[in-house]
Amino acid sequence: MTDYAMFWGCTIPARFPFMEKSIRLVVDKMGVGLHDIEGATCCPTKSIIKVGDEFTWYVTAARNLCLAENMGMDLLTPCNGCYSSLKAAAAELHINHRLQRDVNEVLANAGLKYTGNLQIKHLVEVLYDDLGTDEVKKHITRPLDGIKIAVHYGCHMIRPSSAIHFDDPNHPTKFDLLVEALGANSMDYPTKMLCCGSDLNNADNPSDAVTLSREKILEVQELADAMTMMCPACFAQFDSKQYLMQKSGERVHLPIVYFTELMGLAFGFEAAELGMDMHRVETDSFLETWYERSKHLESAREHFDLTALRSCYECAACIDDCPVTKIIPQFEPNRIIGDVLHGKLDQIVESPDIWYCINCYTCYELCPQKFGMVKVFDRLKTLSCERETAPEGFKGGLQMFMDTGKLGEPTAMRKKLKLPKPPKSGADDLRELMKVIKKRKKSGLKSGSGSSSTKPDKVSEDELRENEVREDEILEDELHEDETRKDKLREVDANKEKQEAGE
Ligand code: SF4
Ligand code: SF4
Ligand code: SF4
């Protein structure tokens, strides 16, 4: 378990306890230990305290850092503002030894000494850099497939880059990749790097405080299902301020979802458990869209191993090698797999496109995981047969086989070529077997569906035991036959020896 000294800051405990709840739920599931820092105060925020009294700002920041140092852990914060303040103060104290000495002189009065012997981490940093997207994916039970999310980084998660060093300050990607790890699409949008405008609250005109947020909300509501962020101040701008805009009659509606709430949903927690009903802007429309899509995904999960399917979709390494894609542009294997993951199974099963897979197994042979897209298409085609939406030509062939056990009868042309009479047809015997298969199906007995399945059929314990007993019997029979064969050989050898001796 990775343990951190948890610096909650002022805003989350005071205004948004549901954020604390979702953070605790998801990091606990990922095996991260959070240890509250007793006696912590405001970070302190740069935009007020640093401007008002810079030395007090350093002393307060250093005091908070000392408390975490004394716990022997790195400090973790889920707030951009706290992250930026604490990192900026630590960066200056690290290079300015005179400042550090003065700060420590003051801290000595409280029995503290700042050494700078700890790391300050943002929760996104811990999730992306320390734990990694693969670890996040392991806990997903209800992926956000097909959901369009606009990521708002928030200035202080990436800037000033001289102190932060988390991601590219102008073109960051790590938060987007975390959102995509949950299965959602992280949207690109022109105002992505625009500040939320929270500091405009320090200026005197309250209406100015929403100008930047409004610009972003108006743009994003047209292209995403929701916006996410990892900063309580940004959240307040987009959620609480948006609510005020709605109240004053502005036609805006963009659900705002804190990132650990998105993770919580994907990890299987319920919206109510995460406290999502405590937002000012309703999130029901977003949740309904998601539930609707997950319902479709449920049916996809019955037929596919969605984790394997998602890896194939994200890999896309062999799609250009598929011979059909080169000549039939509407055959887009990766798009078809994506559609299944995005809740469109019914549509795909009925689509003629799945029949363009020609079973050449090129993808299987090239696949490093030996997965092969062919497996997906085989299953889709089987579903299409079950739903009677297969192409007529295919249906005709299948019907002919079911009726006659064959796909063609020898013709008189063989005689012309003086070929021998064709061997006796086993069609009648096969037809009898087919009756048995039909009976088994009717009584609900499972037949091994072989390697074409992307999800192994579940076999009951009784079936397993029955199989074991049957295998033992077969083995015994084989051994018995073997012994009889050996006895016979011995007999033949003995007779031969006798004959030779007689001569
Ligand atoms: S986007 Fe706004 S609230 Fe968020 S970190 Fe930047 S200034 Fe602060
Ligand atoms: S098996 Fe199907 S999907 Fe795979 S390469 Fe061949 S045609 Fe393409
Ligand atoms: S079949 Fe294999 S190589 Fe091809 S896209 Fe899927 S996982 Fe990648």
Short mmCIF file of N, CA and C and ligand atoms in Angstrom, two decimals, residues 322-324 331 356-363 373-374 377, ligand 2:
data_model
loop_
_atom_site.label_atom_id
_atom_site.label_comp_id
_atom_site.label_asym_id
_atom_site.label_seq_id
_atom_site.Cartn_x
_atom_site.Cartn_y
_atom_site.Cartn_z
N CYS A 322 -5.26 -5.90 -42.62
CA CYS A 322 -6.44 -6.67 -43.03
C CYS A 322 -6.62 -6.48 -44.54
N PRO A 323 -6.61 -7.57 -45.32
CA PRO A 323 -6.66 -7.41 -46.78
C PRO A 323 -7.96 -6.76 -47.26
N VAL A 324 -9.05 -6.95 -46.52
CA VAL A 324 -10.33 -6.43 -46.98
C VAL A 324 -10.38 -4.91 -46.90
N PHE A 331 -15.46 -1.50 -44.83
CA PHE A 331 -15.10 -2.45 -43.79
C PHE A 331 -14.04 -1.80 -42.89
N TYR A 356 -17.97 -8.78 -44.11
CA TYR A 356 -16.79 -8.56 -44.95
C TYR A 356 -15.54 -9.22 -44.38
N CYS A 357 -15.59 -9.64 -43.12
CA CYS A 357 -14.43 -10.37 -42.58
C CYS A 357 -14.41 -11.74 -43.26
N ILE A 358 -13.30 -12.04 -43.95
CA ILE A 358 -13.27 -13.24 -44.79
C ILE A 358 -12.53 -14.41 -44.14
N ASN A 359 -12.37 -14.31 -42.81
CA ASN A 359 -11.74 -15.42 -42.08
C ASN A 359 -10.35 -15.79 -42.60
N CYS A 360 -9.58 -14.78 -42.96
CA CYS A 360 -8.24 -15.09 -43.51
C CYS A 360 -7.22 -15.30 -42.39
N TYR A 361 -7.57 -14.92 -41.16
CA TYR A 361 -6.72 -15.09 -39.98
C TYR A 361 -5.43 -14.29 -40.02
N THR A 362 -5.33 -13.31 -40.93
CA THR A 362 -4.12 -12.47 -40.97
C THR A 362 -3.97 -11.75 -39.63
N CYS A 363 -5.09 -11.18 -39.14
CA CYS A 363 -5.03 -10.44 -37.88
C CYS A 363 -4.62 -11.35 -36.72
N MET A 373 -8.82 -10.06 -34.54
CA MET A 373 -10.16 -9.48 -34.70
C MET A 373 -11.14 -10.51 -35.26
N VAL A 374 -10.61 -11.51 -35.94
CA VAL A 374 -11.46 -12.53 -36.54
C VAL A 374 -12.40 -13.15 -35.51
N PHE A 377 -15.39 -10.98 -35.09
CA PHE A 377 -16.32 -11.07 -36.22
C PHE A 377 -17.05 -12.40 -36.24
S1 SF4 B 2 -9.69 -12.40 -40.41
FE1 SF4 B 2 -11.16 -10.79 -40.94
S2 SF4 B 2 -10.55 -9.04 -39.76
FE2 SF4 B 2 -8.85 -10.46 -39.68
S3 SF4 B 2 -7.50 -9.78 -41.31
FE3 SF4 B 2 -8.84 -11.34 -42.19
S4 SF4 B 2 -10.59 -10.24 -43.02
FE4 SF4 B 2 -9.50 -8.82 -41.69
#
